[in-house]
Coordinates of C-alpha atoms and ligand atoms in Angstrom, one line a residue:
X1 CA -135.5 -82.0 -32.8
X2 CA -132.7 -80.1 -31.2
X3 CA -130.0 -82.4 -32.5
X4 CA -131.0 -81.5 -36.0
X5 CA -131.2 -77.8 -35.0
X6 CA -127.6 -77.9 -33.8
X7 CA -126.4 -79.0 -37.2
X8 CA -127.4 -75.7 -38.7
X9 CA -126.1 -73.0 -36.5
X10 CA -124.6 -73.7 -33.1
X11 CA -125.3 -70.5 -31.3
X12 CA -124.3 -70.6 -27.7
X13 CA -125.9 -67.3 -26.9
X14 CA -129.4 -68.5 -27.8
X15 CA -131.2 -71.1 -25.6
X16 CA -132.3 -73.0 -28.7
X17 CA -134.9 -75.2 -27.2
X18 CA -137.0 -72.2 -26.2
X19 CA -137.0 -70.7 -29.6
X20 CA -139.3 -71.9 -32.4
X21 CA -137.9 -72.4 -35.8
X22 CA -139.4 -71.1 -39.1
X23 CA -138.0 -72.7 -42.2
X24 CA -138.5 -70.7 -45.4
X25 CA -137.9 -72.6 -48.7
X26 CA -137.0 -70.1 -51.4
X27 CA -135.5 -66.6 -51.2
X28 CA -137.5 -65.0 -54.0
X29 CA -139.8 -62.1 -53.5
X30 CA -142.2 -64.1 -51.2
X31 CA -139.6 -65.8 -49.1
X32 CA -137.6 -62.7 -48.4
X33 CA -140.7 -60.7 -47.5
X34 CA -141.7 -63.4 -45.0
X35 CA -138.3 -63.4 -43.4
X36 CA -138.3 -59.6 -43.2
X37 CA -141.7 -59.5 -41.6
X38 CA -140.3 -61.8 -38.8
X39 CA -137.3 -59.5 -38.1
X40 CA -138.5 -58.5 -34.6
X41 CA -139.9 -62.0 -33.7
X42 CA -138.2 -64.1 -31.1
X43 CA -137.7 -67.0 -33.5
X44 CA -135.0 -68.8 -35.4
X45 CA -135.5 -68.4 -39.2
X46 CA -133.7 -70.7 -41.7
X47 CA -133.9 -69.4 -45.2
X48 CA -133.0 -72.1 -47.7
X49 CA -132.3 -71.5 -51.4
X50 CA -130.6 -73.6 -54.1
X51 CA -129.1 -70.3 -55.4
X52 CA -126.9 -67.9 -53.5
X53 CA -128.6 -64.9 -55.1
X54 CA -132.0 -63.4 -55.3
X55 CA -133.1 -62.4 -58.8
X56 CA -135.2 -59.4 -59.8
X57 CA -137.0 -61.4 -62.5
X58 CA -138.9 -58.5 -64.1
X59 CA -135.6 -57.3 -65.7
X60 CA -134.3 -60.7 -66.8
X61 CA -135.3 -59.8 -70.4
X62 CA -132.8 -56.9 -70.3
X63 CA -130.0 -59.4 -69.4
X64 CA -131.2 -61.6 -72.3
X65 CA -131.0 -58.7 -74.7
X66 CA -127.6 -57.4 -73.5
X67 CA -128.8 -54.2 -71.8
X68 CA -127.9 -55.2 -68.3
X69 CA -125.4 -57.7 -66.9
X70 CA -126.5 -60.4 -64.5
X71 CA -125.0 -58.8 -61.3
X72 CA -127.1 -55.7 -61.9
X73 CA -130.4 -57.5 -61.2
X74 CA -129.3 -59.9 -58.5
X75 CA -128.3 -59.7 -54.8
X76 CA -126.6 -62.2 -52.5
X77 CA -129.2 -63.9 -50.3
X78 CA -126.5 -64.2 -47.6
X79 CA -126.8 -60.5 -46.9
X80 CA -129.9 -61.4 -45.0
X81 CA -127.7 -62.8 -42.2
X82 CA -125.9 -59.4 -41.9
X83 CA -129.2 -57.5 -41.8
X84 CA -131.2 -59.7 -39.6
X85 CA -129.8 -61.5 -36.5
X86 CA -132.5 -64.1 -36.3
X87 CA -131.8 -65.4 -39.8
X88 CA -129.6 -68.3 -41.0
X89 CA -129.1 -68.7 -44.7
X90 CA -128.5 -72.1 -46.2
X91 CA -127.4 -72.8 -49.7
X92 CA -129.2 -76.1 -50.4
X93 CA -131.8 -77.7 -52.6
X94 CA -134.8 -79.0 -50.7
X95 CA -135.5 -82.5 -52.0
X96 CA -138.1 -83.7 -49.5
X97 CA -140.7 -82.6 -47.0
X98 CA -142.2 -84.8 -44.3
X99 CA -145.1 -82.9 -42.7
X100 CA -145.8 -85.6 -40.2
X101 CA -142.4 -85.5 -38.6
X102 CA -142.0 -81.7 -39.3
X103 CA -138.8 -82.1 -41.2
X104 CA -137.4 -81.2 -44.6
X105 CA -134.5 -82.7 -46.5
X106 CA -132.0 -80.4 -48.0
X107 CA -129.0 -81.3 -50.2
X108 CA -126.1 -78.9 -49.9
X109 CA -123.1 -78.9 -52.3
X110 CA -120.4 -81.0 -50.7
X111 CA -122.3 -81.6 -47.5
X112 CA -124.8 -84.2 -48.7
X113 CA -128.4 -84.4 -47.6
X114 CA -129.5 -83.4 -44.1
X115 CA -132.7 -83.2 -42.3
X116 CA -133.9 -79.9 -40.9
X117 CA -136.7 -79.7 -38.4
X118 CA -139.3 -76.9 -38.4
X119 CA -142.0 -75.6 -36.2
X120 CA -143.4 -73.5 -39.1
X121 CA -142.8 -74.1 -42.7
X122 CA -143.1 -71.4 -45.4
X123 CA -142.9 -72.8 -49.0
X124 CA -141.9 -70.0 -51.4
X125 CA -140.4 -72.0 -54.3
X126 CA -141.9 -70.1 -57.2
X127 CA -142.5 -71.5 -60.7
X128 CA -140.4 -73.0 -63.6
X129 CA -141.0 -73.1 -67.3
X130 CA -143.5 -75.6 -68.5
X131 CA -143.4 -77.0 -72.0
X132 CA -146.9 -78.5 -71.7
X133 CA -145.7 -82.1 -71.7
X134 CA -143.1 -81.5 -74.4
X135 CA -140.0 -81.3 -72.3
X136 CA -137.9 -82.2 -75.4
X137 CA -138.5 -78.6 -76.6
X138 CA -136.3 -77.3 -73.8
X139 CA -133.1 -78.4 -75.5
X140 CA -133.8 -76.0 -78.4
X141 CA -136.0 -73.4 -76.8
X142 CA -134.7 -72.1 -73.4
X143 CA -137.2 -70.5 -71.0
X144 CA -136.4 -67.3 -69.2
X145 CA -136.4 -67.9 -65.5
X146 CA -132.9 -67.4 -64.1
X147 CA -129.6 -65.7 -65.0
X148 CA -128.3 -68.8 -66.8
X149 CA -131.3 -68.8 -69.0
X150 CA -130.9 -65.1 -69.7
X151 CA -127.2 -65.5 -70.6
X152 CA -128.0 -68.5 -72.8
X153 CA -130.5 -66.5 -74.7
X154 CA -128.2 -63.5 -75.0
X155 CA -125.4 -65.8 -76.4
X156 CA -127.9 -67.4 -78.9
X157 CA -129.0 -64.0 -80.2
X158 CA -125.6 -62.5 -80.5
X159 CA -124.1 -65.7 -81.8
X160 CA -126.8 -66.0 -84.5
X161 CA -125.7 -62.7 -86.0
X162 CA -122.0 -63.8 -86.0
X163 CA -123.0 -67.0 -87.8
X164 CA -125.2 -65.2 -90.3
X165 CA -122.3 -62.9 -91.1
X166 CA -119.9 -65.9 -91.8
X167 CA -122.1 -68.4 -93.7
X168 CA -122.2 -68.4 -97.5
X169 CA -125.6 -70.2 -97.6
X170 CA -128.5 -67.8 -98.0
X171 CA -131.1 -70.1 -96.4
X172 CA -128.9 -70.6 -93.4
X173 CA -128.3 -66.9 -93.1
X174 CA -132.1 -66.3 -93.1
X175 CA -132.5 -69.1 -90.4
X176 CA -129.8 -67.5 -88.2
X177 CA -131.6 -64.1 -88.6
X178 CA -135.0 -65.4 -87.6
X179 CA -136.0 -65.2 -84.0
X180 CA -139.1 -67.0 -82.7
X181 CA -140.5 -66.1 -79.3
X182 CA -143.2 -68.5 -78.1
X183 CA -145.6 -66.9 -75.7
X184 CA -147.0 -63.4 -75.9
X185 CA -147.4 -62.7 -72.2
X186 CA -145.5 -59.8 -70.7
X187 CA -142.1 -61.6 -70.9
X188 CA -142.5 -62.5 -74.6
X189 CA -143.7 -58.9 -75.4
X190 CA -140.9 -57.3 -73.5
X191 CA -138.3 -59.5 -75.1
X192 CA -139.7 -58.9 -78.6
X193 CA -139.7 -55.1 -78.2
X194 CA -136.1 -55.1 -76.8
X195 CA -134.8 -57.4 -79.5
X196 CA -136.4 -55.2 -82.2
X197 CA -134.4 -52.2 -80.8
X198 CA -131.2 -54.3 -80.6
X199 CA -131.3 -55.3 -84.3
X200 CA -132.4 -51.9 -85.6
X201 CA -130.3 -49.5 -83.5
X202 CA -127.6 -51.2 -81.4
X203 CA -126.2 -53.5 -84.1
X204 CA -126.6 -50.9 -86.9
X205 CA -123.3 -50.7 -88.9
X206 CA -121.7 -53.5 -86.8
X207 CA -121.6 -56.0 -89.7
X208 CA -120.5 -55.2 -93.3
X209 CA -121.8 -58.5 -94.7
X210 CA -125.3 -58.5 -93.2
X211 CA -127.9 -55.9 -92.2
X212 CA -129.1 -56.9 -88.7
X213 CA -132.2 -54.6 -89.2
X214 CA -133.4 -57.2 -91.8
X215 CA -133.7 -59.8 -89.0
X216 CA -137.2 -61.4 -88.6
X217 CA -138.7 -61.4 -85.1
X218 CA -141.8 -63.5 -84.7
X219 CA -143.9 -63.5 -81.6
X220 CA -146.2 -66.6 -81.5
X221 CA -149.1 -67.4 -79.2
X222 CA -151.8 -70.1 -79.2
X223 CA -154.2 -67.5 -77.6
X224 CA -156.0 -64.9 -79.6
X225 CA -154.2 -61.8 -78.3
X226 CA -150.9 -60.6 -76.8
X227 CA -150.9 -59.7 -73.1
X228 CA -154.0 -61.8 -72.4
X229 CA -154.1 -60.8 -68.7
X230 CA -154.6 -57.1 -69.7
X231 CA -157.8 -55.6 -71.0
X232 CA -158.3 -55.8 -74.7
X233 CA -157.6 -52.2 -75.6
X234 CA -154.2 -52.4 -74.1
X235 CA -153.5 -55.7 -75.9
X236 CA -154.4 -54.0 -79.2
X237 CA -152.1 -51.0 -78.4
X238 CA -149.3 -53.4 -77.6
X239 CA -149.8 -55.3 -80.8
X240 CA -149.8 -52.1 -82.9
X241 CA -146.6 -50.9 -81.1
X242 CA -144.8 -54.3 -81.8
X243 CA -145.9 -54.2 -85.4
X244 CA -144.5 -50.7 -85.7
X245 CA -141.2 -52.0 -84.3
X246 CA -141.1 -54.6 -87.0
X247 CA -142.2 -57.6 -84.9
X248 CA -144.5 -60.1 -86.6
X249 CA -147.2 -61.0 -84.2
X250 CA -148.9 -64.3 -84.8
X251 CA -151.7 -65.2 -82.5
X252 CA -154.0 -68.3 -82.5
X253 CA -151.1 -70.3 -83.7
X254 CA -150.0 -73.4 -81.7
X255 CA -146.4 -74.6 -81.7
X256 CA -146.4 -78.3 -82.6
X257 CA -142.7 -79.0 -82.6
X258 CA -139.3 -77.3 -81.7
X259 CA -136.2 -78.9 -83.1
X260 CA -132.7 -78.1 -84.3
X261 CA -134.1 -76.5 -87.5
X262 CA -136.7 -74.2 -85.9
X263 CA -140.4 -74.6 -85.0
X264 CA -143.4 -76.1 -86.6
X265 CA -146.4 -73.9 -85.8
X266 CA -149.9 -74.0 -87.1
X267 CA -148.7 -76.7 -89.6
X268 CA -146.0 -74.6 -91.1
X269 CA -142.2 -74.8 -90.5
X270 CA -140.4 -71.6 -89.5
X271 CA -136.7 -72.1 -89.9
X272 CA -135.0 -70.4 -86.9
X273 CA -131.8 -70.8 -85.0
X274 CA -133.1 -69.0 -81.9
X275 CA -136.3 -70.0 -80.3
X276 CA -137.2 -68.7 -76.8
X277 CA -140.0 -70.2 -74.7
X278 CA -142.0 -67.9 -72.5
X279 CA -145.3 -69.7 -73.0
X280 CA -146.0 -71.5 -69.8
X281 CA -145.0 -72.1 -66.2
X282 CA -145.5 -74.9 -63.7
X283 CA -144.8 -74.9 -59.9
X284 CA -141.7 -76.5 -58.5
X285 CA -142.2 -80.1 -57.1
X286 CA -142.2 -78.9 -53.5
X287 CA -146.0 -78.1 -53.1
X288 CA -146.8 -81.6 -54.3
X289 CA -144.5 -83.1 -51.6
X290 CA -146.7 -81.6 -49.0
X291 CA -149.3 -84.2 -49.9
X292 CA -151.9 -81.5 -50.3
X293 CA -154.2 -80.6 -53.2
X294 CA -152.7 -78.7 -56.1
X295 CA -154.1 -77.0 -59.2
X296 CA -153.3 -78.0 -62.8
X297 CA -150.0 -76.0 -62.7
X298 CA -148.9 -77.8 -59.5
X299 CA -149.6 -74.8 -57.2
X300 CA -150.8 -75.7 -53.7
X301 CA -154.4 -74.8 -52.9
X302 CA -154.3 -72.7 -49.7
X303 CA -156.9 -71.4 -47.4
X304 CA -157.6 -67.7 -47.0
X305 CA -154.8 -67.5 -44.4
X306 CA -152.4 -69.0 -47.0
X307 CA -152.2 -72.2 -44.9
X308 CA -152.2 -75.6 -46.4
X309 CA -155.6 -76.9 -45.5
X310 CA -155.5 -79.3 -42.6
X311 CA -151.8 -78.9 -42.0
X312 CA -151.2 -76.5 -39.1
X313 CA -148.1 -74.3 -39.4
X314 CA -147.5 -75.0 -43.1
X315 CA -147.9 -72.1 -45.5
X316 CA -147.4 -71.7 -49.2
X317 CA -146.8 -68.2 -50.6
X318 CA -146.0 -66.5 -53.9
X319 CA -146.2 -68.1 -57.3
X320 CA -146.2 -71.6 -55.7
X321 CA -149.6 -70.9 -54.1
X322 CA -153.0 -70.9 -55.7
X323 CA -154.9 -68.1 -53.9
X324 CA -158.4 -67.3 -54.8
X325 CA -160.0 -63.9 -54.0
X326 CA -163.5 -62.8 -54.9
X327 CA -163.7 -65.9 -57.1
X328 CA -160.6 -64.9 -59.1
X329 CA -157.0 -66.2 -58.8
X330 CA -154.5 -63.8 -57.3
X331 CA -152.0 -63.2 -60.2
X332 CA -148.5 -64.7 -60.2
X333 CA -146.7 -61.3 -60.0
X334 CA -144.0 -59.9 -57.7
X335 CA -146.4 -57.7 -55.7
X336 CA -148.7 -60.6 -54.9
X337 CA -145.6 -62.7 -53.8
X338 CA -144.3 -59.8 -51.6
X339 CA -147.7 -59.2 -50.0
X340 CA -148.3 -62.9 -49.3
X341 CA -144.9 -63.4 -47.8
X342 CA -145.3 -60.4 -45.6
X343 CA -148.7 -61.5 -44.5
X344 CA -147.5 -65.0 -43.5
X345 CA -144.5 -63.5 -41.7
X346 CA -146.8 -61.3 -39.6
X347 CA -149.2 -64.1 -39.0
X348 CA -146.5 -66.3 -37.6
X349 CA -145.1 -63.4 -35.5
X350 CA -148.6 -62.9 -34.0
X351 CA -149.0 -66.6 -33.3
X352 CA -145.6 -66.7 -31.5
X353 CA -146.9 -63.9 -29.2
X354 CA -149.9 -66.0 -28.5
X355 CA -152.2 -63.8 -30.5
X356 CA -154.4 -65.1 -33.4
X357 CA -154.6 -63.2 -36.6
X358 CA -158.2 -63.3 -37.7
X359 CA -157.9 -61.2 -40.8
X360 CA -157.5 -63.4 -44.0
X361 CA -155.0 -62.4 -46.7
X362 CA -156.2 -59.6 -49.0
X363 CA -154.3 -58.8 -52.2
X364 CA -154.0 -55.1 -53.0
X365 CA -153.6 -54.7 -56.7
X366 CA -151.1 -51.9 -57.4
X367 CA -151.4 -52.5 -61.1
X368 CA -149.5 -54.3 -63.8
X369 CA -147.1 -52.9 -66.4
X370 CA -145.3 -54.2 -69.4
X371 CA -142.7 -52.4 -71.6
X372 CA -143.1 -52.6 -75.4
X373 CA -139.8 -51.4 -76.8
X374 CA -138.1 -48.1 -76.1
X375 CA -140.2 -45.3 -74.7
X376 CA -143.5 -47.2 -74.5
X377 CA -145.2 -49.2 -71.7
X378 CA -148.8 -50.2 -70.9
X379 CA -150.3 -50.0 -67.4
X380 CA -153.5 -51.5 -66.0
X381 CA -154.6 -50.5 -62.6
X382 CA -158.2 -51.2 -61.8
X383 CA -160.2 -49.0 -64.2
X384 CA -157.0 -47.0 -65.1
X385 CA -155.6 -48.1 -68.4
X386 CA -152.7 -46.1 -69.8
X387 CA -149.9 -46.5 -72.3
X388 CA -147.1 -44.5 -73.9
X389 CA -144.0 -42.5 -73.0
X390 CA -145.2 -41.2 -69.6
X391 CA -146.3 -44.8 -68.6
X392 CA -142.8 -45.9 -69.6
X393 CA -141.2 -43.3 -67.4
X394 CA -143.4 -44.5 -64.4
X395 CA -142.3 -48.1 -65.2
X396 CA -138.6 -47.1 -65.2
X397 CA -139.0 -45.2 -61.9
X398 CA -140.9 -48.0 -60.2
X399 CA -138.4 -50.7 -61.4
X400 CA -135.3 -48.7 -60.3
X401 CA -136.8 -48.2 -56.8
X402 CA -137.8 -51.9 -56.6
X403 CA -134.3 -53.3 -57.4
X404 CA -132.5 -55.0 -54.6
X405 CA -129.5 -53.1 -53.3
X406 CA -128.7 -49.4 -53.7
X407 CA -125.7 -50.2 -55.8
X408 CA -127.9 -52.0 -58.4
X409 CA -130.2 -49.0 -58.5
X410 CA -127.4 -46.7 -59.3
X411 CA -125.8 -49.0 -61.9
X412 CA -129.0 -49.8 -63.7
X413 CA -130.0 -46.1 -63.8
X414 CA -126.6 -45.3 -65.3
X415 CA -126.8 -48.1 -67.9
X416 CA -130.4 -47.0 -68.9
X417 CA -129.4 -43.4 -69.4
X418 CA -126.3 -44.4 -71.4
X419 CA -128.3 -46.8 -73.5
X420 CA -131.2 -44.4 -74.0
X421 CA -129.0 -41.7 -75.5
X422 CA -126.5 -43.8 -77.4
X423 CA -128.6 -46.9 -78.4
X424 CA -125.6 -49.0 -77.2
X425 CA -125.8 -52.0 -74.8
X426 CA -122.9 -52.7 -72.5
X427 CA -123.3 -56.5 -72.0
X428 CA -122.9 -57.8 -75.5
X429 CA -120.9 -60.9 -74.5
X430 CA -120.9 -64.4 -75.8
X431 CA -119.2 -66.5 -73.1
X432 CA -116.5 -68.8 -74.5
X433 CA -118.3 -71.8 -72.9
X434 CA -121.3 -71.2 -75.2
X435 CA -121.3 -73.4 -78.3
X436 CA -122.4 -71.4 -81.3
X437 CA -125.1 -72.7 -83.6
X438 CA -127.3 -75.8 -83.6
Ligands
FAD501 C1 -139.0 -63.3 -67.1 C2 -140.0 -62.9 -66.0 C3 -140.5 -61.6 -66.0 C4 -141.4 -61.2 -65.0 N1 -141.8 -59.9 -65.0 C5 -142.6 -59.5 -64.0 C6 -143.0 -58.1 -64.0 O1 -142.7 -57.3 -64.8 N2 -143.8 -57.7 -62.9 C7 -144.2 -58.6 -61.9 O2 -144.9 -58.2 -61.0 N3 -143.8 -59.9 -62.0 C8 -143.1 -60.4 -63.0 N4 -142.7 -61.7 -63.1 C9 -143.2 -62.6 -62.0 C10 -142.5 -62.5 -60.7 O3 -141.1 -62.5 -60.9 C11 -142.9 -63.6 -59.9 O4 -144.3 -63.5 -59.6 C12 -142.2 -63.7 -58.5 O5 -140.8 -63.8 -58.8 C13 -142.7 -64.8 -57.6 O6 -142.0 -64.7 -56.4 P1 -141.7 -66.0 -55.6 O7 -141.0 -65.6 -54.4 O8 -143.0 -66.8 -55.4 O9 -140.8 -67.0 -56.5 P2 -139.4 -66.7 -57.1 O10 -139.1 -65.3 -57.1 O11 -139.4 -67.5 -58.4 O12 -138.4 -67.4 -56.1 C14 -138.4 -68.8 -55.8 C15 -137.1 -69.1 -55.1 O13 -137.2 -70.5 -54.7 C16 -136.0 -71.1 -54.9 N5 -136.3 -72.6 -55.0 C17 -137.1 -73.2 -55.8 N6 -137.1 -74.5 -55.6 C18 -136.2 -74.7 -54.6 C19 -135.8 -75.9 -53.8 N7 -136.3 -77.1 -54.1 N8 -134.9 -75.8 -52.9 C20 -134.4 -74.5 -52.6 N9 -134.7 -73.4 -53.2 C21 -135.7 -73.5 -54.2 C22 -135.5 -70.6 -56.2 O14 -134.1 -70.7 -56.4 C23 -135.9 -69.1 -56.1 O15 -134.9 -68.3 -55.5 C24 -141.8 -62.1 -64.0 C25 -141.3 -63.4 -64.0 C26 -140.4 -63.8 -65.0 C27 -139.9 -65.2 -65.0

């Protein structure tokens, strides 16, 4: 094993053979929390991610709608090495896991594939968009999962108005000014609300040939209500708010096709040049590589200690894990990912000290919030259900505090204040690499 260890970080000061190695795949909320919980442990931690940055996903919709720029909601993962001496960061995509030989395979840009041995493995690879067996939709309907997706959506939205302003064809103008968001969960609702404000306020007076406020924003879902994970009264309030903002909410409507002309939903064609997919998610392929049982979305079924059943020292945390508590699944939200990562980090630290942690993982629900346009948010926390301006203020406060890096907190705060009072958005860019229209 040590030959493979040397490959990663020759560290003469550390008697490597005496130190165990924890490999963490994924530096999202769960992976970073696990690494942090191991900061005082006498262990070597290798954090592997295919990206060089951690993304604060709850604000991706603000990048997609030009409020924030990508750098404001991201932080370099490499900073972990500066903050924590026992961490090595590796930019690589994990392509294989062999639990029997306790190795993973990681492909690094320019360095090829190498094997990395582990004593403990923490899988924290999150989820990716799922098109429910219709991967061909992806070409026309990007999901919202990373910064590239957010920039693609932003370019599509802004580009649609440019094309609407130049075409002489009325039908094409209407198609360019129709935006279809598939999936009325928190991401779809937040995008719809923010888009409504963009077309009505930010773009007001910016085009002489078209009126952006006349754009049509349609939020579609096959289920029977928006925000299905929230209690019904909050769903109803969110629907009322969206309708007031000019969003057409269509529930109980299944999308049958997405192509270069728009969507076919509930048997009807809706011509649209911008379709965004926030309807479904599936786990990354890594949990399946463990050879363990997974649920329908590909999440690994873990025991109450977040261990993969019958595989000692292999854990799955965050969105990639299917965790049941009191007969209900722990939700795929940032708080759950952080708590699971922290729990596993502490559990490993205890085991390294020869102590056994007998307390199973317990999720503490701090509540869920979603923003519905400017000045309005909904909050559900146990039996507390609130909505409105004060809830929105709480949302803003919590999100500013949760952002990675102080500099991001300051920049986002400044952007929000400026945008709140002027209605302007600072990130209205269509990269030259983006091809307009389809
Ligand atoms: C648009 C959007 C909005 C959201 N809004 C909210 C919200 O308002 N509130 C809330 O609580 N939650 C929200 N969520 C959910 C929340 O972001 C997730 O629950 C959380 O990110 C899960 O954390 P994680 O660490 O499990 O996975 P992630 O944060 O997704 O991190 C997974 C990491 O694994 C890496 N990775 C994956 N596969 C590999 C591989 N093979 N090799 C190397 N690296 C790999 C990825 O690059 C990534 O960095 C939102 C999610 C999205 C997409």
